[in-house]
PDB file of C-alpha atoms in Angstrom:
ATOM      1  CA  MET A  19       5.463  -3.647 -30.116  1.00 34.00           C
ATOM      2  CA  ALA A  20       7.173  -6.262 -32.296  1.00 34.00           C
ATOM      3  CA  ALA A  21       9.465  -8.709 -30.528  1.00 35.00           C
ATOM      4  CA  SER A  22      12.365  -7.720 -32.756  1.00 33.00           C
ATOM      5  CA  GLU A  23      12.267  -4.048 -31.692  1.00 36.00           C
ATOM      6  CA  THR A  24      14.766  -2.772 -29.157  1.00 36.00           C
ATOM      7  CA  LEU A  25      13.134  -2.292 -25.760  1.00 40.00           C
ATOM      8  CA  SER A  26      14.141   0.406 -23.305  1.00 45.00           C
ATOM      9  CA  PRO A  27      13.575  -0.059 -19.576  1.00 53.00           C
ATOM     10  CA  ILE A  28      10.048   0.822 -18.518  1.00 55.00           C
ATOM     11  CA  GLU A  29      10.023   3.639 -15.989  1.00 61.00           C
ATOM     12  CA  ILE A  30       7.786   4.250 -13.018  1.00 56.00           C
ATOM     13  CA  ARG A  31       7.061   7.863 -12.188  1.00 60.00           C
ATOM     14  CA  GLN A  32       5.787   9.254  -8.947  1.00 60.00           C
ATOM     15  CA  HIS A  33       5.421  12.676  -7.401  1.00 64.00           C
ATOM     16  CA  ASN A  34       8.419  13.756  -5.326  1.00 63.00           C
ATOM     17  CA  ALA A  35       6.150  14.496  -2.379  1.00 59.00           C
ATOM     18  CA  LEU A  36       5.396  10.772  -2.311  1.00 62.00           C
ATOM     19  CA  THR A  37       9.038   9.740  -2.710  1.00 62.00           C
ATOM     20  CA  THR A  38       9.946  11.638   0.445  1.00 60.00           C
ATOM     21  CA  ALA A  39       6.770  10.722   2.341  1.00 58.00           C
ATOM     22  CA  ARG A  40       7.058   8.964   5.684  1.00 60.00           C
ATOM     23  CA  TYR A  41       5.896   5.349   5.431  1.00 60.00           C
ATOM     24  CA  GLU A  42       7.016   1.775   5.936  1.00 67.00           C
ATOM     25  CA  MET A  43       6.458  -1.231   3.698  1.00 74.00           C
ATOM     26  CA  SER A  44       7.657  -4.813   3.551  1.00 77.00           C
ATOM     27  CA  ALA A  45       9.508  -6.022   0.450  1.00 77.00           C
ATOM     28  CA  CYS A  46       6.379  -7.889  -0.670  1.00 83.00           C
ATOM     29  CA  GLU A  47       4.223  -4.766  -0.289  1.00 83.00           C
ATOM     30  CA  MET A  48       6.702  -2.704  -2.285  1.00 80.00           C
ATOM     31  CA  ASP A  49       6.804  -5.252  -5.106  1.00 82.00           C
ATOM     32  CA  ILE A  50       3.005  -5.094  -5.318  1.00 85.00           C
ATOM     33  CA  VAL A  51       3.154  -1.291  -5.386  1.00 82.00           C
ATOM     34  CA  PHE A  52       5.855  -1.252  -8.092  1.00 78.00           C
ATOM     35  CA  SER A  53       3.736  -3.580 -10.226  1.00 81.00           C
ATOM     36  CA  LEU A  54       0.696  -1.366  -9.621  1.00 82.00           C
ATOM     37  CA  LEU A  55       2.566   1.814 -10.545  1.00 77.00           C
ATOM     38  CA  SER A  56       3.743   0.300 -13.817  1.00 75.00           C
ATOM     39  CA  LYS A  57       0.113  -0.182 -14.874  1.00 80.00           C
ATOM     40  CA  LEU A  58      -1.085   3.374 -14.229  1.00 78.00           C
ATOM     41  CA  THR A  59      -1.773   5.751 -17.083  1.00 76.00           C
ATOM     42  CA  LYS A  60      -2.549   9.454 -17.020  1.00 73.00           C
ATOM     43  CA  HIS A  61      -5.931   8.713 -18.619  1.00 77.00           C
ATOM     44  CA  ASP A  62      -7.204   6.491 -15.783  1.00 80.00           C
ATOM     45  CA  GLN A  63     -10.511   7.468 -14.237  1.00 82.00           C
ATOM     46  CA  ALA A  64     -11.633   7.341 -10.611  1.00 82.00           C
ATOM     47  CA  GLY A  65     -12.516   3.789  -9.634  1.00 85.00           C
ATOM     48  CA  THR A  66     -10.201   2.163 -12.209  1.00 89.00           C
ATOM     49  CA  ILE A  67      -9.395  -1.412 -11.201  1.00 91.00           C
ATOM     50  CA  TYR A  68      -5.844  -2.689 -11.828  1.00 90.00           C
ATOM     51  CA  GLU A  69      -5.238  -6.411 -12.223  1.00 91.00           C
ATOM     52  CA  ILE A  70      -1.987  -7.971 -11.019  1.00 87.00           C
ATOM     53  CA  ARG A  71      -1.150 -11.553 -11.951  1.00 86.00           C
ATOM     54  CA  VAL A  72       0.674 -13.239  -9.091  1.00 85.00           C
ATOM     55  CA  GLN A  73       2.683 -15.503 -11.399  1.00 82.00           C
ATOM     56  CA  GLU A  74       3.840 -12.501 -13.422  1.00 79.00           C
ATOM     57  CA  LEU A  75       4.834 -10.721 -10.221  1.00 80.00           C
ATOM     58  CA  MET A  76       6.924 -13.703  -9.087  1.00 79.00           C
ATOM     59  CA  GLU A  77       8.526 -14.102 -12.506  1.00 73.00           C
ATOM     60  CA  LEU A  78       9.531 -10.426 -12.615  1.00 70.00           C
ATOM     61  CA  THR A  79      10.918 -10.416  -9.086  1.00 71.00           C
ATOM     62  CA  GLY A  80      12.363 -13.928  -8.974  1.00 70.00           C
ATOM     63  CA  ARG A  81      10.863 -14.269  -5.493  1.00 73.00           C
ATOM     64  CA  THR A  82       8.087 -16.488  -4.198  1.00 78.00           C
ATOM     65  CA  TRP A  83       5.245 -14.804  -2.348  1.00 78.00           C
ATOM     66  CA  ASN A  84       2.694 -17.201  -0.885  1.00 81.00           C
ATOM     67  CA  TYR A  85      -1.027 -16.508  -0.534  1.00 81.00           C
ATOM     68  CA  LYS A  86      -0.733 -15.580   3.144  1.00 84.00           C
ATOM     69  CA  GLN A  87       2.066 -13.061   2.469  1.00 85.00           C
ATOM     70  CA  LEU A  88       0.122 -11.457  -0.369  1.00 87.00           C
ATOM     71  CA  LEU A  89      -3.062 -11.293   1.695  1.00 88.00           C
ATOM     72  CA  GLU A  90      -1.213  -9.680   4.608  1.00 88.00           C
ATOM     73  CA  SER A  91       0.532  -7.259   2.246  1.00 87.00           C
ATOM     74  CA  THR A  92      -2.635  -5.953   0.601  1.00 88.00           C
ATOM     75  CA  GLU A  93      -4.335  -5.726   4.006  1.00 88.00           C
ATOM     76  CA  ASN A  94      -1.399  -3.644   5.235  1.00 84.00           C
ATOM     77  CA  LEU A  95      -1.502  -1.472   2.113  1.00 83.00           C
ATOM     78  CA  ASN A  96      -5.169  -0.804   2.827  1.00 84.00           C
ATOM     79  CA  SER A  97      -4.392   0.342   6.363  1.00 81.00           C
ATOM     80  CA  ARG A  98      -0.844   1.720   6.137  1.00 77.00           C
ATOM     81  CA  VAL A  99      -0.718   5.501   6.193  1.00 78.00           C
ATOM     82  CA  TYR A 100       1.460   7.757   4.042  1.00 77.00           C
ATOM     83  CA  HIS A 101       2.389  11.089   5.610  1.00 76.00           C
ATOM     84  CA  ILE A 102       2.805  13.552   2.723  1.00 76.00           C
ATOM     85  CA  ASP A 103       4.095  16.971   3.707  1.00 75.00           C
ATOM     86  CA  THR A 104       3.952  19.507   0.857  1.00 72.00           C
ATOM     87  CA  GLY A 105       4.992  22.415   3.027  1.00 74.00           C
ATOM     88  CA  LYS A 106       1.503  23.920   3.055  1.00 82.00           C
ATOM     89  CA  THR A 107      -0.380  20.755   3.976  1.00 82.00           C
ATOM     90  CA  LEU A 108       0.198  17.440   5.761  1.00 82.00           C
ATOM     91  CA  LEU A 109      -1.850  14.659   4.242  1.00 84.00           C
ATOM     92  CA  GLN A 110      -2.397  11.313   5.950  1.00 85.00           C
ATOM     93  CA  VAL A 111      -3.628   8.865   3.334  1.00 84.00           C
ATOM     94  CA  SER A 112      -3.625   5.160   2.512  1.00 84.00           C
ATOM     95  CA  LEU A 113      -2.609   3.876  -0.900  1.00 84.00           C
ATOM     96  CA  LEU A 114      -5.447   1.440  -1.605  1.00 88.00           C
ATOM     97  CA  ALA A 115      -9.201   1.766  -1.410  1.00 89.00           C
ATOM     98  CA  SER A 116      -9.734  -1.974  -1.923  1.00 91.00           C
ATOM     99  CA  ALA A 117      -8.099  -5.270  -2.870  1.00 91.00           C
ATOM    100  CA  LEU A 118      -9.987  -8.198  -4.394  1.00 91.00           C
ATOM    101  CA  TYR A 119      -8.545 -11.721  -4.651  1.00 90.00           C
ATOM    102  CA  ARG A 120      -9.924 -14.050  -7.303  1.00 88.00           C
ATOM    103  CA  LYS A 121      -9.412 -17.431  -5.663  1.00 83.00           C
ATOM    104  CA  GLY A 122      -7.984 -20.121  -7.892  1.00 83.00           C
ATOM    105  CA  GLU A 123      -7.164 -17.614 -10.653  1.00 85.00           C
ATOM    106  CA  GLY A 124      -3.948 -16.148  -9.238  1.00 85.00           C
ATOM    107  CA  THR A 125      -5.014 -12.545  -9.739  1.00 89.00           C
ATOM    108  CA  ILE A 126      -5.440  -9.534  -7.474  1.00 90.00           C
ATOM    109  CA  GLU A 127      -7.580  -6.521  -8.367  1.00 92.00           C
ATOM    110  CA  LEU A 128      -6.491  -3.256  -6.745  1.00 91.00           C
ATOM    111  CA  GLU A 129      -8.261   0.098  -6.457  1.00 92.00           C
ATOM    112  CA  ILE A 130      -6.329   3.272  -5.563  1.00 88.00           C
ATOM    113  CA  SER A 131      -7.452   5.675  -2.854  1.00 88.00           C
ATOM    114  CA  GLU A 132      -8.725   8.812  -4.606  1.00 87.00           C
ATOM    115  CA  ARG A 133      -6.792  11.159  -2.318  1.00 86.00           C
ATOM    116  CA  MET A 134      -3.592   9.346  -3.383  1.00 84.00           C
ATOM    117  CA  ARG A 135      -4.336   9.392  -7.118  1.00 82.00           C
ATOM    118  CA  PRO A 136      -3.037  12.954  -7.829  1.00 77.00           C
ATOM    119  CA  TYR A 137       0.382  12.033  -6.452  1.00 77.00           C
ATOM    120  CA  LEU A 138       0.578   9.002  -8.731  1.00 75.00           C
ATOM    121  CA  ILE A 139      -1.004  10.233 -11.940  1.00 67.00           C
ATOM    122  CA  ASP A 140      -1.226  14.029 -12.004  1.00 52.00           C
ATOM    123  CA  LEU A 141       2.537  14.317 -12.275  1.00 43.00           C
ATOM    124  CA  LYS A 142       2.824  17.754 -13.859  1.00 35.00           C
ATOM    125  CA  SER A 143       6.524  18.716 -13.848  1.00 38.00           C
ATOM    126  CA  ASN A 144       7.494  17.372 -10.450  1.00 45.00           C
ATOM    127  CA  PHE A 145       8.236  13.665 -10.571  1.00 47.00           C
ATOM    128  CA  THR A 146      10.738  10.955  -9.803  1.00 55.00           C
ATOM    129  CA  SER A 147      11.323   8.205 -12.361  1.00 62.00           C
ATOM    130  CA  TYR A 148      12.934   4.884 -11.638  1.00 62.00           C
ATOM    131  CA  ARG A 149      13.258   1.673 -13.578  1.00 69.00           C
ATOM    132  CA  LEU A 150      10.741  -1.028 -12.776  1.00 66.00           C
ATOM    133  CA  GLN A 151      13.056  -4.018 -13.158  1.00 69.00           C
ATOM    134  CA  ALA A 152      15.747  -2.367 -11.031  1.00 75.00           C
ATOM    135  CA  ALA A 153      13.197  -1.774  -8.277  1.00 76.00           C
ATOM    136  CA  PHE A 154      12.119  -5.417  -8.465  1.00 74.00           C
ATOM    137  CA  ASN A 155      15.744  -6.619  -8.302  1.00 79.00           C
ATOM    138  CA  LEU A 156      16.246  -5.152  -4.836  1.00 85.00           C
ATOM    139  CA  SER A 157      15.338  -7.510  -2.000  1.00 84.00           C
ATOM    140  CA  SER A 158      15.908  -5.119   0.916  1.00 89.00           C
ATOM    141  CA  LYS A 159      12.948  -2.843   1.664  1.00 87.00           C
ATOM    142  CA  TYR A 160      15.429  -0.121   2.648  1.00 92.00           C
ATOM    143  CA  ALA A 161      17.290  -0.540  -0.648  1.00 92.00           C
ATOM    144  CA  LYS A 162      14.002  -0.065  -2.516  1.00 87.00           C
ATOM    145  CA  ARG A 163      13.239   3.139  -0.588  1.00 87.00           C
ATOM    146  CA  ILE A 164      16.745   4.571  -0.935  1.00 93.00           C
ATOM    147  CA  TYR A 165      16.731   3.714  -4.664  1.00 90.00           C
ATOM    148  CA  GLN A 166      13.531   5.746  -5.037  1.00 84.00           C
ATOM    149  CA  LEU A 167      15.135   8.615  -3.140  1.00 88.00           C
ATOM    150  CA  ALA A 168      18.383   8.479  -5.136  1.00 89.00           C
ATOM    151  CA  SER A 169      16.461   8.417  -8.429  1.00 85.00           C
ATOM    152  CA  GLN A 170      14.958  11.773  -7.514  1.00 81.00           C
ATOM    153  CA  TRP A 171      18.451  13.309  -7.587  1.00 87.00           C
ATOM    154  CA  LYS A 172      20.099  11.301 -10.377  1.00 84.00           C
ATOM    155  CA  ASP A 173      20.257  14.266 -12.772  1.00 80.00           C
ATOM    156  CA  ILE A 174      21.923  16.454 -10.133  1.00 86.00           C
ATOM    157  CA  GLY A 175      24.502  13.976  -8.851  1.00 89.00           C
ATOM    158  CA  GLU A 176      23.875  14.276  -5.142  1.00 91.00           C
ATOM    159  CA  THR A 177      20.944  14.497  -2.804  1.00 90.00           C
ATOM    160  CA  LYS A 178      20.250  17.311  -0.414  1.00 89.00           C
ATOM    161  CA  THR A 179      21.640  16.868   3.085  1.00 92.00           C
ATOM    162  CA  TYR A 180      19.086  15.150   5.283  1.00 93.00           C
ATOM    163  CA  SER A 181      19.221  15.292   9.047  1.00 93.00           C
ATOM    164  CA  LEU A 182      19.417  11.758  10.429  1.00 94.00           C
ATOM    165  CA  ASP A 183      16.100  12.344  12.160  1.00 91.00           C
ATOM    166  CA  GLU A 184      14.496  13.310   8.830  1.00 90.00           C
ATOM    167  CA  PHE A 185      16.076  10.382   6.987  1.00 93.00           C
ATOM    168  CA  LYS A 186      15.048   7.850   9.633  1.00 92.00           C
ATOM    169  CA  ALA A 187      11.527   9.262   9.664  1.00 87.00           C
ATOM    170  CA  MET A 188      11.208   8.712   5.884  1.00 86.00           C
ATOM    171  CA  LEU A 189      12.228   5.063   6.332  1.00 88.00           C
ATOM    172  CA  LYS A 190       9.935   4.755   9.389  1.00 83.00           C
ATOM    173  CA  LEU A 191      12.943   3.959  11.585  1.00 89.00           C
ATOM    174  CA  LYS A 192      12.067   6.790  13.935  1.00 86.00           C
ATOM    175  CA  ASP A 193       8.717   8.135  15.049  1.00 80.00           C
ATOM    176  CA  PRO A 194       8.836  11.970  15.102  1.00 76.00           C
ATOM    177  CA  THR A 195       6.308  11.924  17.945  1.00 76.00           C
ATOM    178  CA  GLY A 196       8.521   9.685  20.054  1.00 76.00           C
ATOM    179  CA  LYS A 197       5.688   7.241  20.719  1.00 80.00           C
ATOM    180  CA  GLU A 198       7.545   4.293  19.162  1.00 81.00           C
ATOM    181  CA  PRO A 199      11.126   3.169  19.904  1.00 87.00           C
ATOM    182  CA  GLU A 200      13.802   4.210  17.412  1.00 88.00           C
ATOM    183  CA  GLN A 201      15.299   1.447  15.273  1.00 91.00           C
ATOM    184  CA  TYR A 202      19.068   1.262  14.664  1.00 92.00           C
ATOM    185  CA  ALA A 203      19.755   4.135  17.046  1.00 91.00           C
ATOM    186  CA  GLN A 204      23.491   3.386  16.988  1.00 93.00           C
ATOM    187  CA  ILE A 205      25.165   4.704  13.838  1.00 94.00           C
ATOM    188  CA  SER A 206      27.072   1.412  13.399  1.00 95.00           C
ATOM    189  CA  ALA A 207      23.772  -0.512  13.337  1.00 95.00           C
ATOM    190  CA  LEU A 208      22.252   1.931  10.834  1.00 95.00           C
ATOM    191  CA  GLN A 209      25.253   1.422   8.569  1.00 96.00           C
ATOM    192  CA  LYS A 210      25.318  -2.368   8.896  1.00 95.00           C
ATOM    193  CA  TYR A 211      21.624  -3.160   8.554  1.00 94.00           C
ATOM    194  CA  VAL A 212      20.377  -0.319   6.360  1.00 95.00           C
ATOM    195  CA  LEU A 213      22.948   1.826   4.532  1.00 97.00           C
ATOM    196  CA  ASP A 214      25.589  -0.738   3.562  1.00 96.00           C
ATOM    197  CA  ILE A 215      23.075  -3.361   2.424  1.00 95.00           C
ATOM    198  CA  ALA A 216      21.119  -0.781   0.419  1.00 95.00           C
ATOM    199  CA  THR A 217      24.237   0.665  -1.196  1.00 96.00           C
ATOM    200  CA  THR A 218      25.549  -2.761  -2.200  1.00 95.00           C
ATOM    201  CA  GLN A 219      22.239  -3.897  -3.705  1.00 92.00           C
ATOM    202  CA  ILE A 220      21.642  -0.643  -5.593  1.00 92.00           C
ATOM    203  CA  ASN A 221      25.173  -0.622  -7.020  1.00 91.00           C
ATOM    204  CA  GLU A 222      24.961  -4.275  -8.095  1.00 87.00           C
ATOM    205  CA  HIS A 223      21.421  -4.462  -9.439  1.00 84.00           C
ATOM    206  CA  THR A 224      20.308  -1.069 -10.744  1.00 84.00           C
ATOM    207  CA  ASP A 225      21.208   1.639 -13.226  1.00 82.00           C
ATOM    208  CA  LEU A 226      22.534   3.853 -10.405  1.00 88.00           C
ATOM    209  CA  SER A 227      25.751   3.942  -8.450  1.00 92.00           C
ATOM    210  CA  ILE A 228      25.473   5.533  -5.027  1.00 95.00           C
ATOM    211  CA  LYS A 229      27.578   6.195  -1.977  1.00 95.00           C
ATOM    212  CA  TYR A 230      26.649   7.908   1.240  1.00 97.00           C
ATOM    213  CA  GLU A 231      28.386  10.376   3.510  1.00 96.00           C
ATOM    214  CA  LEU A 232      27.620  10.747   7.210  1.00 96.00           C
ATOM    215  CA  LEU A 233      28.248  14.255   8.479  1.00 95.00           C
ATOM    216  CA  LYS A 234      29.237  15.173  12.016  1.00 92.00           C
ATOM    217  CA  LYS A 235      28.330  18.137  14.150  1.00 89.00           C
ATOM    218  CA  GLY A 236      30.675  18.150  17.079  1.00 89.00           C
ATOM    219  CA  ARG A 237      31.415  14.555  18.044  1.00 88.00           C
ATOM    220  CA  SER A 238      28.240  12.922  16.786  1.00 92.00           C
ATOM    221  CA  TYR A 239      26.789  12.220  13.361  1.00 94.00           C
ATOM    222  CA  GLN A 240      23.833  14.472  12.634  1.00 94.00           C
ATOM    223  CA  SER A 241      23.105  14.238   8.897  1.00 95.00           C
ATOM    224  CA  ILE A 242      23.531  12.211   5.713  1.00 96.00           C
ATOM    225  CA  LYS A 243      23.715  12.803   1.975  1.00 95.00           C
ATOM    226  CA  PHE A 244      24.003  10.487  -1.011  1.00 96.00           C
ATOM    227  CA  TYR A 245      26.089  10.876  -4.166  1.00 95.00           C
ATOM    228  CA  VAL A 246      24.353   9.466  -7.233  1.00 93.00           C
ATOM    229  CA  SER A 247      25.547   8.662 -10.747  1.00 91.00           C
ATOM    230  CA  GLN A 248      24.083   6.672 -13.611  1.00 83.00           C
ATOM    231  CA  VAL A 249      26.272   3.750 -14.608  1.00 77.00           C
ATOM    232  CA  ARG A 250      24.416   2.950 -17.837  1.00 58.00           C
ATOM    233  CA  PRO A 251      23.848   5.247 -20.821  1.00 43.00           C
ATOM    234  CA  GLN A 252      20.933   7.652 -20.462  1.00 40.00           C
ATOM    235  CA  GLN A 253      17.923   6.421 -22.412  1.00 38.00           C
ATOM    236  CA  LEU A 254      14.821   8.255 -23.527  1.00 33.00           C
ATOM    237  CA  PRO A 255      11.896   7.949 -21.116  1.00 36.00           C
ATOM    238  CA  ILE A 256       9.266   5.386 -21.985  1.00 33.00           C
ATOM    239  CA  PRO A 257       5.724   6.690 -22.576  1.00 33.00           C
ATOM    240  CA  PHE A 258       3.760   6.283 -19.341  1.00 33.00           C
ATOM    241  CA  GLU A 259       1.163   4.122 -21.087  1.00 33.00           C
ATOM    242  CA  LEU A 260       3.488   1.164 -21.692  1.00 34.00           C
ATOM    243  CA  ALA A 261       1.959  -2.177 -20.803  1.00 40.00           C
ATOM    244  CA  ALA A 262       3.391  -4.664 -18.327  1.00 43.00           C
ATOM    245  CA  GLU A 263       4.371  -6.953 -21.237  1.00 50.00           C
ATOM    246  CA  ASP A 264       7.149  -4.481 -22.143  1.00 54.00           C
ATOM    247  CA  ALA A 265       8.558  -4.713 -18.640  1.00 56.00           C
ATOM    248  CA  LYS A 266       8.441  -8.492 -18.975  1.00 65.00           C
ATOM    249  CA  ALA A 267      10.400  -8.378 -22.246  1.00 71.00           C
ATOM    250  CA  GLN A 268      12.994  -6.162 -20.587  1.00 69.00           C
ATOM    251  CA  ALA A 269      13.179  -8.588 -17.674  1.00 72.00           C
ATOM    252  CA  ALA A 270      13.786 -11.448 -20.133  1.00 80.00           C
ATOM    253  CA  ARG A 271      16.755  -9.574 -21.615  1.00 80.00           C
ATOM    254  CA  LYS A 272      18.148  -9.057 -18.128  1.00 77.00           C
ATOM    255  CA  HIS A 273      17.748 -12.741 -17.281  1.00 82.00           C
ATOM    256  CA  LEU A 274      19.632 -13.735 -20.441  1.00 88.00           C
ATOM    257  CA  GLU A 275      22.406 -11.292 -19.576  1.00 84.00           C
ATOM    258  CA  ASN A 276      22.677 -12.733 -16.067  1.00 82.00           C
ATOM    259  CA  LEU A 277      22.878 -16.242 -17.533  1.00 88.00           C
ATOM    260  CA  GLY A 278      25.746 -15.137 -19.779  1.00 88.00           C
ATOM    261  CA  ILE A 279      23.678 -15.531 -22.961  1.00 89.00           C
ATOM    262  CA  GLU A 280      24.687 -12.442 -24.916  1.00 85.00           C
ATOM    263  CA  GLU A 281      25.237 -13.524 -28.534  1.00 85.00           C
ATOM    264  CA  PRO A 282      22.831 -11.172 -30.415  1.00 80.00           C
ATOM    265  CA  GLY A 283      21.404 -13.759 -32.789  1.00 80.00           C
ATOM    266  CA  LEU A 284      20.727 -16.208 -29.989  1.00 86.00           C
ATOM    267  CA  VAL A 285      19.161 -13.514 -27.806  1.00 85.00           C
ATOM    268  CA  GLN A 286      16.804 -12.474 -30.607  1.00 82.00           C
ATOM    269  CA  GLN A 287      15.896 -16.101 -31.320  1.00 86.00           C
ATOM    270  CA  ILE A 288      14.857 -16.576 -27.688  1.00 88.00           C
ATOM    271  CA  LEU A 289      13.005 -13.268 -27.355  1.00 82.00           C
ATOM    272  CA  GLN A 290      11.077 -13.758 -30.584  1.00 80.00           C
ATOM    273  CA  SER A 291       9.777 -17.120 -29.406  1.00 83.00           C
ATOM    274  CA  ILE A 292       6.940 -17.117 -26.877  1.00 80.00           C
ATOM    275  CA  THR A 293       7.818 -20.711 -25.992  1.00 83.00           C
ATOM    276  CA  HIS A 294      11.483 -19.908 -25.293  1.00 85.00           C
ATOM    277  CA  THR A 295      10.627 -16.720 -23.375  1.00 83.00           C
ATOM    278  CA  GLU A 296       8.100 -18.432 -21.115  1.00 80.00           C
ATOM    279  CA  ALA A 297      10.571 -21.273 -20.583  1.00 85.00           C
ATOM    280  CA  LEU A 298      13.220 -18.694 -19.611  1.00 86.00           C
ATOM    281  CA  PHE A 299      11.051 -17.194 -16.853  1.00 80.00           C
ATOM    282  CA  SER A 300      10.147 -20.658 -15.621  1.00 81.00           C
ATOM    283  CA  PHE A 301      13.827 -21.658 -15.598  1.00 84.00           C
ATOM    284  CA  ILE A 302      14.881 -18.523 -13.667  1.00 80.00           C
ATOM    285  CA  PHE A 303      12.079 -19.010 -11.164  1.00 73.00           C
ATOM    286  CA  LYS A 304      13.034 -22.652 -10.559  1.00 76.00           C
ATOM    287  CA  LEU A 305      16.723 -21.722 -10.387  1.00 77.00           C
ATOM    288  CA  LYS A 306      16.126 -19.074  -7.704  1.00 71.00           C
ATOM    289  CA  THR A 307      13.847 -21.340  -5.696  1.00 66.00           C
ATOM    290  CA  ASP A 308      16.357 -24.266  -5.873  1.00 70.00           C
ATOM    291  CA  LYS A 309      14.031 -26.433  -7.947  1.00 75.00           C
ATOM    292  CA  ILE A 310      16.826 -26.593 -10.543  1.00 80.00           C
ATOM    293  CA  LYS A 311      20.440 -27.064  -9.496  1.00 79.00           C
ATOM    294  CA  ALA A 312      22.976 -25.492 -11.862  1.00 74.00           C
ATOM    295  CA  THR A 313      25.870 -23.845 -10.056  1.00 72.00           C
ATOM    296  CA  LYS A 314      28.493 -24.066 -12.817  1.00 80.00           C
ATOM    297  CA  ASN A 315      26.800 -23.091 -16.075  1.00 88.00           C
ATOM    298  CA  PRO A 316      23.072 -22.353 -15.732  1.00 88.00           C
ATOM    299  CA  GLY A 317      23.022 -20.540 -19.083  1.00 89.00           C
ATOM    300  CA  GLY A 318      24.362 -23.591 -20.861  1.00 89.00           C
ATOM    301  CA  LEU A 319      21.800 -25.786 -19.118  1.00 90.00           C
ATOM    302  CA  PHE A 320      18.951 -23.537 -20.236  1.00 90.00           C
ATOM    303  CA  LEU A 321      20.150 -23.554 -23.841  1.00 91.00           C
ATOM    304  CA  LYS A 322      20.498 -27.351 -23.775  1.00 89.00           C
ATOM    305  CA  MET A 323      16.994 -27.778 -22.331  1.00 90.00           C
ATOM    306  CA  GLN A 324      15.593 -25.599 -25.141  1.00 88.00           C
ATOM    307  CA  GLY A 325      17.489 -27.452 -27.863  1.00 88.00           C
ATOM    308  CA  LEU A 326      19.547 -24.372 -28.670  1.00 87.00           C
ATOM    309  CA  ARG A 327      22.896 -25.983 -27.943  1.00 80.00           C
TER     310      ARG A 327
END
């Protein structure tokens, strides 16, 4: 794709049975999974190895993941179990079959569990799509999960009504077997630490606007539903075979927008230059990790550093 072409947001697609599966992941694990999903194609064969560049992952997310965090995350992804209930079957399956680190190269090679592959690739007509960059923008692991859930219902405008037990089970806040203690048992704690944070992040950083409604039965809250609307114009889906470079170009546009650099000619000049684009990601990374201090006008500082102002 030529740099001058208009890029639409790359979309991730996954089977709805997986979206509503019961599992728990850290934010780092979810970022790895989002990056992995963006690389899948419907033509992939069993045993396909997917390479993730750590630097690219950090540039896309704007967050720093150290070697220990990444190692723990892939180890967890190897052992963490998805519970996928299709109505007729209950499948317990892990996402990864293996993870290989190439020391000193900054790359991870991931292999998908074959029992999981149909839910990721054989999409048929039952899928959820959500924008890769939006998913990366969310720092709360609960915001990432609720964004996935809301995306499933974005064309309808509201989700189904979930019992609080069902909703908490999906977010791994409650063990249906009762063997583990329930997290955020008080409704005020669930709102403060899960629902309000997720709603704020999704509304500020994604293409969706959501709000939730807690429903009572008698004197206590028993269920929840979400209202979902798209706050940006509907765009045509991206072919599933798009490469990660397209997501990176889209991320660069978003970074420029956040810096207040919106003049079309200037935006195109930056995006058409590999040097300027790489410098942009480096600048954003250093800005978010406090290696560059620019509280008043970071966009102006970037332009000055690149000789564009």
